[in-house]
Amino acid sequence: MEQANNQRTSSDEALRVIVSGGGTGGHIFPAISIANAIREQVPNAKILFVGAEGRMEMQRVPAAGYEIKGLPICGFDRKHLLRNIKVLFKIWKSQRMAKSIIKEFRPMVAVGVGGYASGPTLNKAASMGIPCLIQEQNSYAGVTNKLLAKKAQKICVAYEGMERFFPAEKIMLTGNPVRQALLDSTITRQEALASFGLNPDKKTVLLVGGSLGARTINESVLQHLKEIENSSLQFIWQTGKFYSSHIAEQLKEKGQPSNLKVMDFISDMAAAYKAADLVISRAGASSISEFCLIGKPVILVPSPNVAEDHQTKNAMALVNRQAALFVSDAEAPQKLINLAIETVNDDAKLQSLSENVLKMALPNSAEIIAKEVIKLSK
């Protein structure tokens, strides 16, 4: 095994941790939450992120106050096989860069959260004798984490039954760390509704499709503007910035119902969740963990454009326990809005969804994972 120089540091030296991965908010939010929890437990800890050049983490991580180094890594092109010659070169280059980052930073432990960058980073860390922990957010393990599992000492998961993918003795059921602001928020329902300029006496449906994943949910709204207008409800609709100008044109043409509040992006999700009696969302792992922790009734519309259709598997983990409702992406334009109107008017249904989803919550995930990271470093 190739050892990093002076890898084992003396006990009085500050804890040094590499956190690697990203690509989507679903990987980045947990990574930052884990880093924050490590800092809370060991205030002088040195934490370095390693991400993929040009991906979301290169902006989000510095905004959260952490240093990040980028690797030129990207995924394989399954449609154009010849283009993968360039991909193989990028993987080789990323491995070399990861090795030099690790040699220079001398981490005591490496954490992988999934996404392209975590592959070369944790591979190199493991080969240099550094203990590794991986965090798998989904109910269906990603390719990178499945490959890294053999080399990791600890695998933190959010769903039961993950022995299908990982060695049982390494698994720890911790749940997914979520955005701390959601849990710390003290805003009341009245204040939340007022912040959106909405009526406190009306029931409210929140529609969030993510950024690029919003297309089907947006289509579902545009096809049912009449039903929305004729309902006794009010709707908050996050369209995603990518679609906002197209939607503005459509609403100009078709007429915007007065009970439909349209926003391209919602910065205060704590207020949006508090205002909502029912949420319509994609089934990303981080979002699902948030709904469980705040006990929010939800209709899940899994995105079909994700690896191994893992959003459907995430959704079914809740649906099978009567903790969420499910509409497929293909059926959403026809069924989604009518189901939402029917559900939000059924108080008993809302109550039972809320109770059942709360039972699936795994609180304090970031703190529990941070403790494991610190333990491994020793």
mmCIF file of C-alpha atoms in Angstrom:
data_model
loop_
_atom_site.group_PDB
_atom_site.id
_atom_site.type_symbol
_atom_site.label_atom_id
_atom_site.label_comp_id
_atom_site.label_asym_id
_atom_site.label_seq_id
_atom_site.Cartn_x
_atom_site.Cartn_y
_atom_site.Cartn_z
ATOM 1 C CA MET A 1 0.000 0.000 0.000
ATOM 2 C CA GLU A 2 1.387 3.400 -0.990
ATOM 3 C CA GLN A 3 1.661 5.510 2.196
ATOM 4 C CA ALA A 4 1.296 9.299 2.248
ATOM 5 C CA ASN A 5 4.294 11.016 3.819
ATOM 6 C CA ASN A 6 3.844 11.608 7.544
ATOM 7 C CA GLN A 7 0.233 10.498 7.145
ATOM 8 C CA ARG A 8 -0.369 9.652 10.781
ATOM 9 C CA THR A 9 -0.217 12.981 12.546
ATOM 10 C CA SER A 10 0.338 13.515 16.236
ATOM 11 C CA SER A 11 -2.720 13.682 18.479
ATOM 12 C CA ASP A 12 -2.286 17.392 19.256
ATOM 13 C CA GLU A 13 -2.392 18.399 15.570
ATOM 14 C CA ALA A 14 -5.670 19.803 14.188
ATOM 15 C CA LEU A 15 -8.080 17.343 12.598
ATOM 16 C CA ARG A 16 -7.735 17.436 8.789
ATOM 17 C CA VAL A 17 -10.623 16.161 6.640
ATOM 18 C CA ILE A 18 -11.129 15.931 2.875
ATOM 19 C CA VAL A 19 -14.779 15.960 1.726
ATOM 20 C CA SER A 20 -15.330 14.995 -1.898
ATOM 21 C CA GLY A 21 -18.243 14.780 -4.327
ATOM 22 C CA GLY A 22 -21.043 16.938 -5.678
ATOM 23 C CA GLY A 23 -22.641 17.550 -9.056
ATOM 24 C CA THR A 24 -26.129 18.176 -7.644
ATOM 25 C CA GLY A 25 -27.638 19.870 -4.607
ATOM 26 C CA GLY A 26 -28.510 16.370 -3.353
ATOM 27 C CA HIS A 27 -24.795 15.649 -2.913
ATOM 28 C CA ILE A 28 -23.641 19.160 -1.960
ATOM 29 C CA PHE A 29 -26.132 19.994 0.870
ATOM 30 C CA PRO A 30 -25.238 16.840 2.863
ATOM 31 C CA ALA A 31 -21.507 17.433 2.279
ATOM 32 C CA ILE A 32 -21.690 20.981 3.655
ATOM 33 C CA SER A 33 -23.903 19.855 6.575
ATOM 34 C CA ILE A 34 -21.343 17.171 7.515
ATOM 35 C CA ALA A 35 -18.502 19.723 7.311
ATOM 36 C CA ASN A 36 -20.462 22.161 9.529
ATOM 37 C CA ALA A 37 -21.128 19.390 12.081
ATOM 38 C CA ILE A 38 -17.416 18.444 12.143
ATOM 39 C CA ARG A 39 -16.558 22.116 12.784
ATOM 40 C CA GLU A 40 -19.096 22.261 15.623
ATOM 41 C CA GLN A 41 -17.507 19.237 17.311
ATOM 42 C CA VAL A 42 -13.875 20.166 16.500
ATOM 43 C CA PRO A 43 -13.777 23.962 15.981
ATOM 44 C CA ASN A 44 -10.154 24.039 14.760
ATOM 45 C CA ALA A 45 -10.656 21.249 12.174
ATOM 46 C CA LYS A 46 -9.168 21.902 8.730
ATOM 47 C CA ILE A 47 -11.633 20.872 6.003
ATOM 48 C CA LEU A 48 -10.866 20.790 2.281
ATOM 49 C CA PHE A 49 -13.466 19.990 -0.386
ATOM 50 C CA VAL A 50 -12.603 18.333 -3.699
ATOM 51 C CA GLY A 51 -15.200 18.742 -6.478
ATOM 52 C CA ALA A 52 -15.556 18.501 -10.249
ATOM 53 C CA GLU A 53 -14.584 21.528 -12.363
ATOM 54 C CA GLY A 54 -17.569 23.383 -13.809
ATOM 55 C CA ARG A 55 -20.094 21.732 -11.468
ATOM 56 C CA MET A 56 -22.362 23.346 -8.894
ATOM 57 C CA GLU A 57 -20.079 22.620 -5.912
ATOM 58 C CA MET A 58 -17.396 25.010 -7.239
ATOM 59 C CA GLN A 59 -19.770 27.918 -6.340
ATOM 60 C CA ARG A 60 -21.812 26.479 -3.471
ATOM 61 C CA VAL A 61 -18.916 25.278 -1.304
ATOM 62 C CA PRO A 62 -16.974 28.610 -1.217
ATOM 63 C CA ALA A 63 -20.308 30.367 -0.532
ATOM 64 C CA ALA A 64 -20.616 28.148 2.564
ATOM 65 C CA GLY A 65 -17.157 29.250 3.702
ATOM 66 C CA TYR A 66 -14.973 26.289 2.677
ATOM 67 C CA GLU A 67 -12.007 25.948 0.336
ATOM 68 C CA ILE A 68 -12.498 23.663 -2.700
ATOM 69 C CA LYS A 69 -10.164 22.217 -5.325
ATOM 70 C CA GLY A 70 -11.581 21.127 -8.701
ATOM 71 C CA LEU A 71 -10.744 17.975 -10.694
ATOM 72 C CA PRO A 72 -11.328 17.785 -14.483
ATOM 73 C CA ILE A 73 -13.460 14.651 -14.030
ATOM 74 C CA CYS A 74 -16.707 13.945 -15.918
ATOM 75 C CA GLY A 75 -19.003 11.002 -16.599
ATOM 76 C CA PHE A 76 -18.858 8.485 -19.442
ATOM 77 C CA ASP A 77 -20.751 9.295 -22.639
ATOM 78 C CA ARG A 78 -22.837 6.166 -23.219
ATOM 79 C CA LYS A 79 -24.178 7.395 -26.569
ATOM 80 C CA HIS A 80 -20.884 8.396 -28.233
ATOM 81 C CA LEU A 81 -18.321 5.806 -27.183
ATOM 82 C CA LEU A 82 -15.391 7.430 -29.030
ATOM 83 C CA ARG A 83 -15.716 10.542 -26.889
ATOM 84 C CA ASN A 84 -14.759 8.428 -23.883
ATOM 85 C CA ILE A 85 -11.073 8.522 -24.884
ATOM 86 C CA LYS A 86 -11.121 12.099 -23.581
ATOM 87 C CA VAL A 87 -13.046 10.951 -20.476
ATOM 88 C CA LEU A 88 -10.389 8.286 -19.710
ATOM 89 C CA PHE A 89 -7.670 10.925 -19.970
ATOM 90 C CA LYS A 90 -9.634 13.166 -17.558
ATOM 91 C CA ILE A 91 -9.975 10.280 -15.083
ATOM 92 C CA TRP A 92 -6.215 9.610 -15.245
ATOM 93 C CA LYS A 93 -5.455 13.318 -14.785
ATOM 94 C CA SER A 94 -7.944 13.564 -11.889
ATOM 95 C CA GLN A 95 -6.295 10.595 -10.134
ATOM 96 C CA ARG A 96 -2.889 12.315 -10.369
ATOM 97 C CA MET A 97 -4.281 15.638 -9.154
ATOM 98 C CA ALA A 98 -6.137 13.908 -6.280
ATOM 99 C CA LYS A 99 -2.853 12.257 -5.230
ATOM 100 C CA SER A 100 -0.998 15.562 -5.119
ATOM 101 C CA ILE A 101 -3.889 17.317 -3.259
ATOM 102 C CA ILE A 102 -3.848 14.534 -0.635
ATOM 103 C CA LYS A 103 -0.038 14.642 -0.279
ATOM 104 C CA GLU A 104 -0.118 18.382 0.244
ATOM 105 C CA PHE A 105 -3.149 18.535 2.580
ATOM 106 C CA ARG A 106 -2.326 15.329 4.560
ATOM 107 C CA PRO A 107 -5.903 14.441 5.623
ATOM 108 C CA MET A 108 -6.492 12.073 8.533
ATOM 109 C CA VAL A 109 -9.790 10.917 7.015
ATOM 110 C CA ALA A 110 -11.630 11.244 3.668
ATOM 111 C CA VAL A 111 -15.402 11.558 3.211
ATOM 112 C CA GLY A 112 -17.178 10.802 -0.101
ATOM 113 C CA VAL A 113 -20.761 11.922 -0.732
ATOM 114 C CA GLY A 114 -21.194 10.583 -4.283
ATOM 115 C CA GLY A 115 -20.718 12.384 -7.580
ATOM 116 C CA TYR A 116 -17.838 12.281 -10.057
ATOM 117 C CA ALA A 117 -15.062 13.796 -7.918
ATOM 118 C CA SER A 118 -15.451 11.371 -5.020
ATOM 119 C CA GLY A 119 -14.239 8.443 -7.200
ATOM 120 C CA PRO A 120 -10.625 9.463 -7.826
ATOM 121 C CA THR A 121 -10.312 11.281 -4.479
ATOM 122 C CA LEU A 122 -11.374 8.366 -2.267
ATOM 123 C CA ASN A 123 -9.598 5.806 -4.456
ATOM 124 C CA LYS A 124 -6.320 7.657 -3.957
ATOM 125 C CA ALA A 125 -6.982 8.315 -0.271
ATOM 126 C CA ALA A 126 -7.634 4.601 0.367
ATOM 127 C CA SER A 127 -4.491 3.550 -1.553
ATOM 128 C CA MET A 128 -2.472 5.971 0.588
ATOM 129 C CA GLY A 129 -3.697 4.427 3.828
ATOM 130 C CA ILE A 130 -6.249 7.115 4.770
ATOM 131 C CA PRO A 131 -9.478 5.833 6.363
ATOM 132 C CA CYS A 132 -12.566 6.572 4.233
ATOM 133 C CA LEU A 133 -16.247 7.092 4.991
ATOM 134 C CA ILE A 134 -18.911 7.246 2.277
ATOM 135 C CA GLN A 135 -22.390 8.661 2.578
ATOM 136 C CA GLU A 136 -25.074 7.255 0.252
ATOM 137 C CA GLN A 137 -28.180 9.463 0.086
ATOM 138 C CA ASN A 138 -30.408 7.269 -2.089
ATOM 139 C CA SER A 139 -32.283 4.020 -1.533
ATOM 140 C CA TYR A 140 -30.518 2.704 -4.658
ATOM 141 C CA ALA A 141 -26.746 3.070 -4.408
ATOM 142 C CA GLY A 142 -24.889 5.108 -7.041
ATOM 143 C CA VAL A 143 -22.153 3.572 -9.207
ATOM 144 C CA THR A 144 -19.302 5.573 -7.602
ATOM 145 C CA ASN A 145 -20.275 4.571 -4.068
ATOM 146 C CA LYS A 146 -20.736 0.901 -5.028
ATOM 147 C CA LEU A 147 -17.171 0.874 -6.403
ATOM 148 C CA LEU A 148 -15.758 2.696 -3.365
ATOM 149 C CA ALA A 149 -17.552 0.492 -0.798
ATOM 150 C CA LYS A 150 -14.796 -2.162 -0.797
ATOM 151 C CA LYS A 151 -12.224 0.450 0.267
ATOM 152 C CA ALA A 152 -14.333 2.367 2.794
ATOM 153 C CA GLN A 153 -14.250 1.670 6.525
ATOM 154 C CA LYS A 154 -17.753 3.050 7.144
ATOM 155 C CA ILE A 155 -20.828 3.509 4.915
ATOM 156 C CA CYS A 156 -23.562 5.852 6.184
ATOM 157 C CA VAL A 157 -26.972 5.273 4.582
ATOM 158 C CA ALA A 158 -30.455 6.811 4.715
ATOM 159 C CA TYR A 159 -32.580 3.720 3.973
ATOM 160 C CA GLU A 160 -32.904 0.215 5.358
ATOM 161 C CA GLY A 161 -31.987 -2.795 3.209
ATOM 162 C CA MET A 162 -28.750 -1.344 1.791
ATOM 163 C CA GLU A 163 -26.966 -4.697 2.330
ATOM 164 C CA ARG A 164 -27.979 -5.317 -1.317
ATOM 165 C CA PHE A 165 -25.186 -2.935 -2.324
ATOM 166 C CA PHE A 166 -22.701 -2.747 0.538
ATOM 167 C CA PRO A 167 -20.981 -5.082 3.057
ATOM 168 C CA ALA A 168 -23.425 -5.289 6.010
ATOM 169 C CA GLU A 169 -20.704 -4.898 8.657
ATOM 170 C CA LYS A 170 -19.716 -1.458 7.287
ATOM 171 C CA ILE A 171 -23.249 -0.005 7.097
ATOM 172 C CA MET A 172 -24.626 2.530 9.558
ATOM 173 C CA LEU A 173 -28.189 3.878 9.244
ATOM 174 C CA THR A 174 -27.779 7.614 9.828
ATOM 175 C CA GLY A 175 -30.259 9.329 7.501
ATOM 176 C CA ASN A 176 -29.388 12.233 5.215
ATOM 177 C CA PRO A 177 -28.108 15.540 6.575
ATOM 178 C CA VAL A 178 -30.421 18.353 5.484
ATOM 179 C CA ARG A 179 -30.173 22.145 5.226
ATOM 180 C CA GLN A 180 -29.874 23.351 8.825
ATOM 181 C CA ALA A 181 -31.905 26.496 8.080
ATOM 182 C CA LEU A 182 -35.041 24.346 7.638
ATOM 183 C CA LEU A 183 -34.717 22.833 11.100
ATOM 184 C CA ASP A 184 -33.674 26.055 12.842
ATOM 185 C CA SER A 185 -36.476 28.190 11.377
ATOM 186 C CA THR A 186 -38.991 29.584 13.893
ATOM 187 C CA ILE A 187 -41.292 31.238 11.331
ATOM 188 C CA THR A 188 -45.037 30.687 11.940
ATOM 189 C CA ARG A 189 -47.516 29.649 9.246
ATOM 190 C CA GLN A 190 -49.125 33.121 9.360
ATOM 191 C CA GLU A 191 -45.738 34.859 8.920
ATOM 192 C CA ALA A 192 -44.763 32.462 6.130
ATOM 193 C CA LEU A 193 -47.988 33.074 4.186
ATOM 194 C CA ALA A 194 -47.647 36.844 4.695
ATOM 195 C CA SER A 195 -44.084 36.714 3.292
ATOM 196 C CA PHE A 196 -45.544 35.338 0.040
ATOM 197 C CA GLY A 197 -48.456 37.802 0.091
ATOM 198 C CA LEU A 198 -50.985 34.965 0.537
ATOM 199 C CA ASN A 199 -54.306 34.592 2.368
ATOM 200 C CA PRO A 200 -53.894 32.991 5.835
ATOM 201 C CA ASP A 201 -57.413 31.479 5.635
ATOM 202 C CA LYS A 202 -56.793 29.462 2.448
ATOM 203 C CA LYS A 203 -55.113 26.099 2.082
ATOM 204 C CA THR A 204 -51.859 26.240 0.153
ATOM 205 C CA VAL A 205 -50.113 23.893 -2.295
ATOM 206 C CA LEU A 206 -46.371 24.340 -2.966
ATOM 207 C CA LEU A 207 -44.956 23.094 -6.299
ATOM 208 C CA VAL A 208 -41.172 22.691 -6.539
ATOM 209 C CA GLY A 209 -39.527 20.883 -9.422
ATOM 210 C CA GLY A 210 -35.896 21.649 -8.701
ATOM 211 C CA SER A 211 -33.960 23.667 -11.282
ATOM 212 C CA LEU A 212 -33.775 21.621 -14.491
ATOM 213 C CA GLY A 213 -36.109 18.910 -13.193
ATOM 214 C CA ALA A 214 -39.138 21.204 -13.175
ATOM 215 C CA ARG A 215 -40.392 20.677 -16.737
ATOM 216 C CA THR A 216 -43.087 18.025 -16.100
ATOM 217 C CA ILE A 217 -44.444 19.773 -13.009
ATOM 218 C CA ASN A 218 -44.542 23.062 -14.959
ATOM 219 C CA GLU A 219 -46.448 21.398 -17.824
ATOM 220 C CA SER A 220 -48.920 19.961 -15.300
ATOM 221 C CA VAL A 221 -49.689 23.470 -14.023
ATOM 222 C CA LEU A 222 -49.957 25.067 -17.474
ATOM 223 C CA GLN A 223 -52.449 22.404 -18.595
ATOM 224 C CA HIS A 224 -54.703 22.934 -15.541
ATOM 225 C CA LEU A 225 -54.858 26.701 -15.010
ATOM 226 C CA LYS A 226 -58.695 26.587 -15.075
ATOM 227 C CA GLU A 227 -58.850 23.950 -12.311
ATOM 228 C CA ILE A 228 -56.398 26.007 -10.226
ATOM 229 C CA GLU A 229 -58.449 29.177 -10.728
ATOM 230 C CA ASN A 230 -61.730 27.441 -9.839
ATOM 231 C CA SER A 231 -60.371 25.810 -6.675
ATOM 232 C CA SER A 232 -60.702 27.374 -3.215
ATOM 233 C CA LEU A 233 -56.924 26.967 -2.724
ATOM 234 C CA GLN A 234 -53.814 29.041 -3.369
ATOM 235 C CA PHE A 235 -50.626 27.808 -5.043
ATOM 236 C CA ILE A 236 -46.933 28.746 -4.742
ATOM 237 C CA TRP A 237 -45.154 27.657 -7.931
ATOM 238 C CA GLN A 238 -41.361 27.559 -8.254
ATOM 239 C CA THR A 239 -40.789 27.235 -11.995
ATOM 240 C CA GLY A 240 -36.963 27.034 -12.059
ATOM 241 C CA LYS A 241 -34.957 29.883 -13.633
ATOM 242 C CA PHE A 242 -34.361 27.919 -16.830
ATOM 243 C CA TYR A 243 -38.121 27.851 -17.624
ATOM 244 C CA SER A 244 -39.236 31.212 -16.228
ATOM 245 C CA SER A 245 -39.360 33.264 -19.454
ATOM 246 C CA HIS A 246 -41.277 30.531 -21.340
ATOM 247 C CA ILE A 247 -43.791 30.328 -18.481
ATOM 248 C CA ALA A 248 -44.193 34.114 -18.329
ATOM 249 C CA GLU A 249 -45.135 34.058 -22.042
ATOM 250 C CA GLN A 250 -47.592 31.175 -21.546
ATOM 251 C CA LEU A 251 -49.300 32.928 -18.618
ATOM 252 C CA LYS A 252 -49.553 36.169 -20.597
ATOM 253 C CA GLU A 253 -51.297 34.255 -23.361
ATOM 254 C CA LYS A 254 -53.545 32.026 -21.194
ATOM 255 C CA GLY A 255 -54.110 34.373 -18.244
ATOM 256 C CA GLN A 256 -52.624 33.918 -14.764
ATOM 257 C CA PRO A 257 -55.071 32.870 -12.019
ATOM 258 C CA SER A 258 -55.034 35.323 -9.076
ATOM 259 C CA ASN A 259 -54.551 32.397 -6.621
ATOM 260 C CA LEU A 260 -51.278 31.300 -8.319
ATOM 261 C CA LYS A 261 -48.072 32.878 -6.955
ATOM 262 C CA VAL A 262 -45.300 32.314 -9.551
ATOM 263 C CA MET A 263 -41.569 32.464 -8.662
ATOM 264 C CA ASP A 264 -38.558 31.320 -10.638
ATOM 265 C CA PHE A 265 -36.635 30.502 -7.436
ATOM 266 C CA ILE A 266 -37.552 30.404 -3.731
ATOM 267 C CA SER A 267 -34.632 31.400 -1.522
ATOM 268 C CA ASP A 268 -36.416 30.800 1.807
ATOM 269 C CA MET A 269 -37.539 27.163 1.618
ATOM 270 C CA ALA A 270 -38.252 27.091 5.365
ATOM 271 C CA ALA A 271 -40.990 29.710 4.837
ATOM 272 C CA ALA A 272 -42.301 27.925 1.713
ATOM 273 C CA TYR A 273 -42.618 24.588 3.541
ATOM 274 C CA LYS A 274 -44.246 26.253 6.556
ATOM 275 C CA ALA A 275 -46.802 28.013 4.313
ATOM 276 C CA ALA A 276 -47.718 24.786 2.498
ATOM 277 C CA ASP A 277 -50.408 22.296 3.519
ATOM 278 C CA LEU A 278 -49.200 20.000 0.720
ATOM 279 C CA VAL A 279 -45.991 19.901 -1.339
ATOM 280 C CA ILE A 280 -45.520 18.588 -4.886
ATOM 281 C CA SER A 281 -41.892 17.673 -5.506
ATOM 282 C CA ARG A 282 -39.381 15.515 -7.311
ATOM 283 C CA ALA A 283 -38.058 12.592 -5.255
ATOM 284 C CA GLY A 284 -34.434 13.562 -4.696
ATOM 285 C CA ALA A 285 -32.937 12.050 -1.538
ATOM 286 C CA SER A 286 -32.294 15.388 0.205
ATOM 287 C CA SER A 287 -35.836 16.643 -0.435
ATOM 288 C CA ILE A 288 -37.327 13.401 0.896
ATOM 289 C CA SER A 289 -35.218 13.623 4.069
ATOM 290 C CA GLU A 290 -36.489 17.183 4.565
ATOM 291 C CA PHE A 291 -40.151 16.118 4.214
ATOM 292 C CA CYS A 292 -39.598 13.329 6.775
ATOM 293 C CA LEU A 293 -37.983 15.658 9.331
ATOM 294 C CA ILE A 294 -40.633 18.390 9.078
ATOM 295 C CA GLY A 295 -43.554 15.943 8.651
ATOM 296 C CA LYS A 296 -44.824 17.517 5.438
ATOM 297 C CA PRO A 297 -47.522 15.784 3.305
ATOM 298 C CA VAL A 298 -46.138 15.374 -0.205
ATOM 299 C CA ILE A 299 -46.967 14.123 -3.694
ATOM 300 C CA LEU A 300 -43.766 12.803 -5.280
ATOM 301 C CA VAL A 301 -43.171 12.937 -9.047
ATOM 302 C CA PRO A 302 -39.841 11.106 -9.553
ATOM 303 C CA SER A 303 -37.606 12.455 -12.295
ATOM 304 C CA PRO A 304 -36.987 9.790 -14.963
ATOM 305 C CA ASN A 305 -33.707 11.467 -16.018
ATOM 306 C CA VAL A 306 -31.537 10.123 -13.188
ATOM 307 C CA ALA A 307 -29.150 7.171 -12.981
ATOM 308 C CA GLU A 308 -30.777 3.771 -12.281
ATOM 309 C CA ASP A 309 -34.179 5.504 -11.842
ATOM 310 C CA HIS A 310 -33.220 6.001 -8.171
ATOM 311 C CA GLN A 311 -35.859 8.715 -7.590
ATOM 312 C CA THR A 312 -38.671 6.194 -8.172
ATOM 313 C CA LYS A 313 -37.009 3.846 -5.667
ATOM 314 C CA ASN A 314 -36.660 6.708 -3.148
ATOM 315 C CA ALA A 315 -40.346 7.577 -3.603
ATOM 316 C CA MET A 316 -41.556 3.987 -3.234
ATOM 317 C CA ALA A 317 -39.742 3.663 0.110
ATOM 318 C CA LEU A 318 -42.240 6.289 1.388
ATOM 319 C CA VAL A 319 -45.278 5.242 -0.657
ATOM 320 C CA ASN A 320 -45.031 1.643 0.644
ATOM 321 C CA ARG A 321 -45.436 3.024 4.175
ATOM 322 C CA GLN A 322 -48.360 5.335 3.284
ATOM 323 C CA ALA A 323 -45.990 8.263 3.944
ATOM 324 C CA ALA A 324 -46.359 9.959 0.526
ATOM 325 C CA LEU A 325 -48.454 9.902 -2.653
ATOM 326 C CA PHE A 326 -46.924 9.057 -6.039
ATOM 327 C CA VAL A 327 -47.592 10.203 -9.604
ATOM 328 C CA SER A 328 -45.347 9.014 -12.426
ATOM 329 C CA ASP A 329 -43.661 11.586 -14.656
ATOM 330 C CA ALA A 330 -45.647 10.350 -17.678
ATOM 331 C CA GLU A 331 -49.023 10.658 -15.912
ATOM 332 C CA ALA A 332 -48.357 13.954 -14.115
ATOM 333 C CA PRO A 333 -49.652 16.364 -16.809
ATOM 334 C CA GLN A 334 -53.060 14.613 -16.694
ATOM 335 C CA LYS A 335 -53.385 13.651 -13.022
ATOM 336 C CA LEU A 336 -51.181 15.764 -10.767
ATOM 337 C CA ILE A 337 -53.170 18.976 -10.192
ATOM 338 C CA ASN A 338 -56.518 17.197 -9.694
ATOM 339 C CA LEU A 339 -54.926 14.810 -7.173
ATOM 340 C CA ALA A 340 -53.385 17.776 -5.315
ATOM 341 C CA ILE A 341 -56.721 19.608 -5.101
ATOM 342 C CA GLU A 342 -58.497 16.449 -3.905
ATOM 343 C CA THR A 343 -55.763 15.629 -1.329
ATOM 344 C CA VAL A 344 -55.391 19.077 0.197
ATOM 345 C CA ASN A 345 -59.165 19.233 0.767
ATOM 346 C CA ASP A 346 -59.037 15.914 2.707
ATOM 347 C CA ASP A 347 -57.902 16.785 6.255
ATOM 348 C CA ALA A 348 -57.775 13.158 7.395
ATOM 349 C CA LYS A 349 -55.528 12.262 4.453
ATOM 350 C CA LEU A 350 -53.163 15.178 5.163
ATOM 351 C CA GLN A 351 -53.000 14.201 8.846
ATOM 352 C CA SER A 352 -52.185 10.555 8.102
ATOM 353 C CA LEU A 353 -49.514 11.451 5.477
ATOM 354 C CA SER A 354 -47.902 13.831 7.971
ATOM 355 C CA GLU A 355 -47.879 11.260 10.812
ATOM 356 C CA ASN A 356 -46.500 8.486 8.596
ATOM 357 C CA VAL A 357 -43.741 10.566 6.995
ATOM 358 C CA LEU A 358 -42.588 11.791 10.443
ATOM 359 C CA LYS A 359 -42.119 8.155 11.509
ATOM 360 C CA MET A 360 -39.479 7.790 8.777
ATOM 361 C CA ALA A 361 -37.369 10.725 9.983
ATOM 362 C CA LEU A 362 -33.794 10.096 11.106
ATOM 363 C CA PRO A 363 -32.776 13.261 13.004
ATOM 364 C CA ASN A 364 -29.259 14.561 13.796
ATOM 365 C CA SER A 365 -27.752 12.827 10.754
ATOM 366 C CA ALA A 366 -24.937 15.344 10.233
ATOM 367 C CA GLU A 367 -23.854 15.149 13.900
ATOM 368 C CA ILE A 368 -23.876 11.323 13.880
ATOM 369 C CA ILE A 369 -21.832 11.169 10.645
ATOM 370 C CA ALA A 370 -19.405 13.831 11.943
ATOM 371 C CA LYS A 371 -18.810 11.710 15.077
ATOM 372 C CA GLU A 372 -17.953 8.708 12.870
ATOM 373 C CA VAL A 373 -15.579 10.836 10.779
ATOM 374 C CA ILE A 374 -13.767 12.037 13.923
ATOM 375 C CA LYS A 375 -13.614 8.458 15.269
ATOM 376 C CA LEU A 376 -12.069 7.209 11.995
ATOM 377 C CA SER A 377 -9.433 9.963 12.052
ATOM 378 C CA LYS A 378 -8.050 8.516 15.277
#
